[in-house]
mmCIF file of C-alpha atoms in Angstrom:
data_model
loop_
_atom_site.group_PDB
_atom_site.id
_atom_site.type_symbol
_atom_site.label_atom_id
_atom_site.label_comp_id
_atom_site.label_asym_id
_atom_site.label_seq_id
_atom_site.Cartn_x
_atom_site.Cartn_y
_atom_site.Cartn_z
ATOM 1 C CA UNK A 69 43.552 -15.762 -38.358
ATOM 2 C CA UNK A 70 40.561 -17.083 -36.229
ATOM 3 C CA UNK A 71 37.738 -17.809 -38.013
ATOM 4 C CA UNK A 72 34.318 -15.590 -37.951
ATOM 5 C CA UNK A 73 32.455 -18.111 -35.765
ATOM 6 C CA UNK A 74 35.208 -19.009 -33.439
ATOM 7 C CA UNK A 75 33.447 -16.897 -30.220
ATOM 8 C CA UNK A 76 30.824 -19.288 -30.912
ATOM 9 C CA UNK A 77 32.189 -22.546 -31.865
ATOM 10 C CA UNK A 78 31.745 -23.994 -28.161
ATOM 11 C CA UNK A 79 28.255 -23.913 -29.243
ATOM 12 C CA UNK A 80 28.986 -25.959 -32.159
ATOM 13 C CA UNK A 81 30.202 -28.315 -30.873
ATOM 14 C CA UNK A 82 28.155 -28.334 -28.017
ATOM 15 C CA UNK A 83 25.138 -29.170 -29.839
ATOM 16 C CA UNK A 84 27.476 -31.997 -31.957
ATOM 17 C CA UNK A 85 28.054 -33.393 -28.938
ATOM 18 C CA UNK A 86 24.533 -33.604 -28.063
ATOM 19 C CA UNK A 87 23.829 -35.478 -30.990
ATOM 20 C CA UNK A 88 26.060 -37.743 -31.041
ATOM 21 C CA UNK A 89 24.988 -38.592 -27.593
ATOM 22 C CA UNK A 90 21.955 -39.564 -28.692
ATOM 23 C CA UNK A 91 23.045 -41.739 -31.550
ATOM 24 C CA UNK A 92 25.040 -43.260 -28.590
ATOM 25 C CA UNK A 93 21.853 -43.608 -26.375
ATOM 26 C CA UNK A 94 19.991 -44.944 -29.592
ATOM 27 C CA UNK A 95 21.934 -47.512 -31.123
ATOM 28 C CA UNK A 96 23.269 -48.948 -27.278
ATOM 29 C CA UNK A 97 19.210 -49.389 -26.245
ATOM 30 C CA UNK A 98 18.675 -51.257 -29.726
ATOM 31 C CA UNK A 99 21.287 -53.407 -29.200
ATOM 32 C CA UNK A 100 20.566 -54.214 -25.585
ATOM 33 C CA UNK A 101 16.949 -53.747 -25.451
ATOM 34 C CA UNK A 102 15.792 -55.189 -29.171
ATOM 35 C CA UNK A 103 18.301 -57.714 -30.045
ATOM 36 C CA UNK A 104 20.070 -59.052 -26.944
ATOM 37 C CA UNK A 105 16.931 -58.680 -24.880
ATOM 38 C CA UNK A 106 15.065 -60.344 -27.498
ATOM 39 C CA UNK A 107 17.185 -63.366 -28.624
ATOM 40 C CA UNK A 108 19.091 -64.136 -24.799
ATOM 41 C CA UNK A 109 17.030 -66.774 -22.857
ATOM 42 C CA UNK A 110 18.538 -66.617 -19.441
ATOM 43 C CA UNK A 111 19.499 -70.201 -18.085
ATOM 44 C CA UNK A 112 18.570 -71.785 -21.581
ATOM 45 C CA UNK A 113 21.618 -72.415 -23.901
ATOM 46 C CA UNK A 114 19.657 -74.463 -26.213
ATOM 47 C CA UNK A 115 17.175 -71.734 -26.579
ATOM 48 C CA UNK A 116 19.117 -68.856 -26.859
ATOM 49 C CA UNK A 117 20.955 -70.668 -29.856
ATOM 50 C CA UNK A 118 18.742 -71.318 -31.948
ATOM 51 C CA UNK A 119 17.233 -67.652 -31.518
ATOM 52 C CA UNK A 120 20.554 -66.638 -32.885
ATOM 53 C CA UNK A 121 21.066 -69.183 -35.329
ATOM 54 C CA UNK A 122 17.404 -68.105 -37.056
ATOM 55 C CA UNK A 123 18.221 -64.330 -36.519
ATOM 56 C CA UNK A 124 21.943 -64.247 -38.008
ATOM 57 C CA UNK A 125 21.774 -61.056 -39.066
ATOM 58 C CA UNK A 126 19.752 -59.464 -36.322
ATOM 59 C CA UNK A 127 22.437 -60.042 -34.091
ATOM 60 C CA UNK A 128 25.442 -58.677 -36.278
ATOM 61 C CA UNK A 129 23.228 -55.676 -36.150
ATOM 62 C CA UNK A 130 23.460 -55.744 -33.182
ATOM 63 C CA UNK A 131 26.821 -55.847 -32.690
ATOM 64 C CA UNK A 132 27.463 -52.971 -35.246
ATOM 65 C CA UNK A 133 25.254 -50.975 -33.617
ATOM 66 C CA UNK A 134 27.173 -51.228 -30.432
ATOM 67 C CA UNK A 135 30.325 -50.814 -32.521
ATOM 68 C CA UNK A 136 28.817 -47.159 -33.885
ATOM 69 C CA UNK A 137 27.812 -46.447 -30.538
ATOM 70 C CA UNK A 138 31.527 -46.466 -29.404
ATOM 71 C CA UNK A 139 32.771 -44.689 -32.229
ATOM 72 C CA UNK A 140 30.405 -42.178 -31.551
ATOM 73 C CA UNK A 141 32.227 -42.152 -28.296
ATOM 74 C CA UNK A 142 35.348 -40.832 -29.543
ATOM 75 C CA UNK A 143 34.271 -37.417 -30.757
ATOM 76 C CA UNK A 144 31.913 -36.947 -27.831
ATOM 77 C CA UNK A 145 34.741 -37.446 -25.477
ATOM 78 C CA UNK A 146 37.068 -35.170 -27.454
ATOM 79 C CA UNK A 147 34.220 -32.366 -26.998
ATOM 80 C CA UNK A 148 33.627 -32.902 -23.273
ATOM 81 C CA UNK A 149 37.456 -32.750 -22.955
ATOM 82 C CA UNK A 150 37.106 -29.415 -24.759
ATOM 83 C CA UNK A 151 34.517 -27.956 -23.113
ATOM 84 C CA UNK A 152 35.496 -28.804 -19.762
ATOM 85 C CA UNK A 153 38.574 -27.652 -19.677
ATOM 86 C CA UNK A 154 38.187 -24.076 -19.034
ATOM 87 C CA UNK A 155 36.387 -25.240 -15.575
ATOM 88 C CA UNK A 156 40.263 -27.826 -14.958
ATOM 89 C CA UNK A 157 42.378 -28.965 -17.341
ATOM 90 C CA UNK A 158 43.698 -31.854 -15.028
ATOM 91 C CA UNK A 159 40.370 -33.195 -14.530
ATOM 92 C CA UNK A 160 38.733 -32.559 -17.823
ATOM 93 C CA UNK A 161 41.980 -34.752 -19.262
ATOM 94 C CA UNK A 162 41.452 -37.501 -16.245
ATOM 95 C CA UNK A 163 37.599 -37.932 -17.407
ATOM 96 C CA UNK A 164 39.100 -38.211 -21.011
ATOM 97 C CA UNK A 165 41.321 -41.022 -19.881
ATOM 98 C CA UNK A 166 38.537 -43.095 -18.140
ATOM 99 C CA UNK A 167 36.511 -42.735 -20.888
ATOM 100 C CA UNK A 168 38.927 -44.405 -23.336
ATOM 101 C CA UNK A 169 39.525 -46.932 -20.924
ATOM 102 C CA UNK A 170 35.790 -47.411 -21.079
ATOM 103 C CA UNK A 171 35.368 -47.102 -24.413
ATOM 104 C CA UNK A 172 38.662 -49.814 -25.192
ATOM 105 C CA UNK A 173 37.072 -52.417 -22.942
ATOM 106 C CA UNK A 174 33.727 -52.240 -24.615
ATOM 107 C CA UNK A 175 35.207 -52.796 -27.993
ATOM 108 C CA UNK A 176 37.183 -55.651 -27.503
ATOM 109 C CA UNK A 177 34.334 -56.868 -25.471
ATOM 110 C CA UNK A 178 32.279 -57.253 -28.715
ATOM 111 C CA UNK A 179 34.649 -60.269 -29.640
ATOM 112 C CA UNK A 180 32.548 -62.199 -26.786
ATOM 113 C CA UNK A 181 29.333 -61.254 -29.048
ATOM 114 C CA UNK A 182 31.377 -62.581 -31.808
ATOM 115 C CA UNK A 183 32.791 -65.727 -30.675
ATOM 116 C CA UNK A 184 28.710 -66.790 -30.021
ATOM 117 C CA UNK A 185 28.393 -66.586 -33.638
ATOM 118 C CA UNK A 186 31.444 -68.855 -34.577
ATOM 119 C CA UNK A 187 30.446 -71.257 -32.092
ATOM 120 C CA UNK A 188 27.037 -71.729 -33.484
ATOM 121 C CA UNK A 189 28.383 -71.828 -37.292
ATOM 122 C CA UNK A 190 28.763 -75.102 -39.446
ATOM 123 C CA UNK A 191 32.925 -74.833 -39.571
ATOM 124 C CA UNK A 192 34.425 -78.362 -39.491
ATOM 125 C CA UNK A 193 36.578 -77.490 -36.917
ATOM 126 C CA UNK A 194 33.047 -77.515 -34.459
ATOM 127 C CA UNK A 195 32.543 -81.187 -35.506
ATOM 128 C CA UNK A 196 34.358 -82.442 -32.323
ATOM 129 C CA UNK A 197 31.722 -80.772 -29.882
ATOM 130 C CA UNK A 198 28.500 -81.369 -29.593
ATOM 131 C CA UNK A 199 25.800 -79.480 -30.473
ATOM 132 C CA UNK A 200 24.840 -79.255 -26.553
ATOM 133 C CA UNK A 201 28.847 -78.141 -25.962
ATOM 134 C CA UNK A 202 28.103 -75.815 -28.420
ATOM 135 C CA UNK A 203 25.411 -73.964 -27.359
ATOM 136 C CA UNK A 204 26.826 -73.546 -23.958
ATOM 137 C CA UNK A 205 30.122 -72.109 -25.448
ATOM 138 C CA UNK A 206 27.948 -69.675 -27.214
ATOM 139 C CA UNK A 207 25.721 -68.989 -24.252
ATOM 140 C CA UNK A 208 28.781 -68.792 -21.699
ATOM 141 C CA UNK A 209 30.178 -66.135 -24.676
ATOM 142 C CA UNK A 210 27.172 -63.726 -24.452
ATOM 143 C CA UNK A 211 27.444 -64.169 -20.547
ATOM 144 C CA UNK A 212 30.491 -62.987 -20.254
ATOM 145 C CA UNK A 213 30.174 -60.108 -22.820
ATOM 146 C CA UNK A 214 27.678 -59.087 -19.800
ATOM 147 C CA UNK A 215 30.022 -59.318 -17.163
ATOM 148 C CA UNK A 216 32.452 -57.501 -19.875
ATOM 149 C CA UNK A 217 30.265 -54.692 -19.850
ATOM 150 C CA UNK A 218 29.972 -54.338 -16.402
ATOM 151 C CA UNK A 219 33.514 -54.044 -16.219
ATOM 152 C CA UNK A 220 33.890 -51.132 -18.944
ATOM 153 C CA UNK A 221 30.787 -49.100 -16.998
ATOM 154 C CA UNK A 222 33.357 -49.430 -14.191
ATOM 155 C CA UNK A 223 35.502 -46.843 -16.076
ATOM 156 C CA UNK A 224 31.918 -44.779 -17.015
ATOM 157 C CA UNK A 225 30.915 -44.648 -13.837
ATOM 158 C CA UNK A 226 34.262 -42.376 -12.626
ATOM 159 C CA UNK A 227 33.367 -40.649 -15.952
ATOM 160 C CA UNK A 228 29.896 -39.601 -14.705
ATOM 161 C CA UNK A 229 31.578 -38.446 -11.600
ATOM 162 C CA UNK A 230 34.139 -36.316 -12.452
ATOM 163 C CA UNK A 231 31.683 -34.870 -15.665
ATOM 164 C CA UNK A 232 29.186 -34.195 -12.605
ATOM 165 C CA UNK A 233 31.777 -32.447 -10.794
ATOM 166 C CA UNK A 234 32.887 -30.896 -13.888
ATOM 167 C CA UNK A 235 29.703 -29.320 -14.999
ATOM 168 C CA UNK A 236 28.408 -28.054 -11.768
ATOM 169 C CA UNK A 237 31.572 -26.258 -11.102
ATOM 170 C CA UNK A 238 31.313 -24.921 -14.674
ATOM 171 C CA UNK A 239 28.490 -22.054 -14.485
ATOM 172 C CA UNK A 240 27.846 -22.463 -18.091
ATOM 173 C CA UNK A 241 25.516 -25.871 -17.382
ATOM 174 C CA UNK A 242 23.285 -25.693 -14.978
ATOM 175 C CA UNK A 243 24.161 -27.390 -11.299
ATOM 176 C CA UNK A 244 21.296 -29.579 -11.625
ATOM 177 C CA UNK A 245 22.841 -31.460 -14.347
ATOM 178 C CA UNK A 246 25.788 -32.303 -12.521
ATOM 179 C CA UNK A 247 23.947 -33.719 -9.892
ATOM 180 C CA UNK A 248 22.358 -36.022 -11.860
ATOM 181 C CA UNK A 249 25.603 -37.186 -13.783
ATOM 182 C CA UNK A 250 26.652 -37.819 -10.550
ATOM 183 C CA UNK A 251 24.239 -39.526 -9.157
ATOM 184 C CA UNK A 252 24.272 -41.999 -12.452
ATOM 185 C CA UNK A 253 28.336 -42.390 -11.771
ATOM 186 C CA UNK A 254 27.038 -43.944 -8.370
ATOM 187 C CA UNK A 255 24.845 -45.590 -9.869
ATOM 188 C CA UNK A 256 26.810 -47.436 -12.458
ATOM 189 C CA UNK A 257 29.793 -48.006 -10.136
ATOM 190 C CA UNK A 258 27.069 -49.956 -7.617
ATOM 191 C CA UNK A 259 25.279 -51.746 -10.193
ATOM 192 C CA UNK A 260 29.041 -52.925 -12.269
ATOM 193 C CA UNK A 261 30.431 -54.012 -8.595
ATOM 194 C CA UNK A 262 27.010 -55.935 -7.909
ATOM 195 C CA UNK A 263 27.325 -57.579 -10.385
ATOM 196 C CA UNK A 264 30.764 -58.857 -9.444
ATOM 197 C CA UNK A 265 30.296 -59.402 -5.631
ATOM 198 C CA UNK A 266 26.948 -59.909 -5.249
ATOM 199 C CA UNK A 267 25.081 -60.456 -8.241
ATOM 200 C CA UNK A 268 21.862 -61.187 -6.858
ATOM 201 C CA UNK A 269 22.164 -57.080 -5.651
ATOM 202 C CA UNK A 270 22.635 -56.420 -9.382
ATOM 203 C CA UNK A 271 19.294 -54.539 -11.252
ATOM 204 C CA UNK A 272 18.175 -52.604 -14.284
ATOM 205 C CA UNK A 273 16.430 -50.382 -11.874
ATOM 206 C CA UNK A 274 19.782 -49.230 -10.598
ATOM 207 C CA UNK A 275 20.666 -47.597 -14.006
ATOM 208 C CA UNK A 276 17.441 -45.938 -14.536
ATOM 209 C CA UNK A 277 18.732 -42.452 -13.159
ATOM 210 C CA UNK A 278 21.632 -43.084 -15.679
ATOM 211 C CA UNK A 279 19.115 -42.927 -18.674
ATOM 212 C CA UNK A 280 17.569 -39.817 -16.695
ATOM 213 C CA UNK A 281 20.814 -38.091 -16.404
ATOM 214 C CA UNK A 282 22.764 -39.275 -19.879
ATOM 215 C CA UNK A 283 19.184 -37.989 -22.014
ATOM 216 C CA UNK A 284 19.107 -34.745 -20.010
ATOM 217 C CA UNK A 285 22.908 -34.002 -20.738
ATOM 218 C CA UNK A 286 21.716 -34.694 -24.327
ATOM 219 C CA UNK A 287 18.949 -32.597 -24.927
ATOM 220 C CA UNK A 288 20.620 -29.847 -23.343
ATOM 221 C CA UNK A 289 23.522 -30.129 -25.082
ATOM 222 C CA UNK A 290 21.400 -30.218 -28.330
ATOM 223 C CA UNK A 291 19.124 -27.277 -27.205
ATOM 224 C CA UNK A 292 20.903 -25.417 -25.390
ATOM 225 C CA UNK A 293 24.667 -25.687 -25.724
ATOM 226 C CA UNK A 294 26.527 -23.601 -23.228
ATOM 227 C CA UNK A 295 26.235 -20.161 -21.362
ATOM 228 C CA UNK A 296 28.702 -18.256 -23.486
ATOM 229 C CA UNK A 297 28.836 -15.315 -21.524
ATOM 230 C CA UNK A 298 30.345 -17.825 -18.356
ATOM 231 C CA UNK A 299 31.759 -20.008 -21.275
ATOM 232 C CA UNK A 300 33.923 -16.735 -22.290
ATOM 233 C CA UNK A 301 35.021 -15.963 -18.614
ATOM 234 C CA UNK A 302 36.085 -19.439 -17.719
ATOM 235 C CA UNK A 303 38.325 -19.318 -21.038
ATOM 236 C CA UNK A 304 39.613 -16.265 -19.923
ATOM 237 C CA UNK A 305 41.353 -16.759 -16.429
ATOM 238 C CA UNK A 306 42.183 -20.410 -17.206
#
């Protein structure tokens, strides 16, 4: 038997989604903005060691919080999947699929994060560099974690598209919305293959209508949910 609340479950979940979003959104700007942000020196290896070497455990917590950011992003994307899919199946299962391509290269990406932290540690095996080598191992590590992360917004930036396509087809979230998440997949696609091709092209300021769009999904997600009148017609002829 289907349970009492089942007409209303996509509001549920809806408003789950929403807040894991902005645990996502949370712990990602802490880790970028308060501890990489904070401890990085660009173009000084020297400098950006010993930030990290006198705040150890600042920057595991900053790794973990990037680590429950993605794990976040497992449920989230299993709720999008389910909530789009009324609107098309085939592309509600294709944004699934970039997402845990996104969401696989950002993981193992952390290793780079990582791998800063062994090279700055007091392991024997580190006697035969010195402590110059070392610092540029660990600052070449955290560069390429950036570069890493460009890659995996790659994958989020087709995400943002097809969710912006996605929702404004969908009646049930208003068109405005998918605008904006498509405008951010732009957005993050330019800024990721800047970074590549032309760094010097590559800027924060590119990704602010990403924060725009991603905390607007959010809230409305969280205060909203869906139209479950559309919600319940969608359902019906799909």
């Amino acid at each position: 038997m289907k349970p009492k609340n089942f007409e209303t479950s996509p509001q549920f979940y809806a408003r789950i989604a929403g807040l894991l979003y902005l645990a996502i959104i949370l712990t990602g700007l802490f880790a970028e903005a308060f501890v990489r942000n904070k401890l990085f020196v660009s173009g000084d290896a020297t400098a950006t060691a010993n930030n990290i070497i006198h705040s150890d455990f600042l920057w595991r917590l900053g790794i973990s919080a990037d680590l429950i950011m993605q794990i976040c992003d497992l449920p989230v994307m299993i709720i999008l999947y389910y909530l789009f899919k009324p609107v098309s199946k085939k592309l509600a299962l294709l944004n699934l699929s970039f997402n845990l391509i996104q969401t696989a290269v950002l993981v193992a990406n952390k290793l780079n994060l990582l791998a800063a932290l062994f090279f700055l540690g007091d392991g024997e095996y580190l006697k035969s560099f010195s402590p110059d080598q070392l610092h540029t191992l660990a600052y070449l590590s955290i560069k390429l974690h950036g570069y890493g992360f460009g890659v995996g917004l790659i994958f989020f930036g087709f995400v943002c598209l097809i969710e912006g396509y996605l929702i404004y087809k969908s009646g049930y979230f208003p068109k405005v919305l998918g605008v904006l998440m498509a405008i951010a997949g732009v957005c993050y696609l330019a800024n990721s293959f800047a970074s590549i091709l032309a760094p010097e092209l590559s800027s924060f300021a590119l990704l602010f209508p990403c924060i725009i769009a991603e905390f607007g999904l959010t809230l409305y997600l969280i205060l909203k949910g869906v139209n479950l009148t559309i919600w319940k017609e969608k359902v019906a002829v799909s």
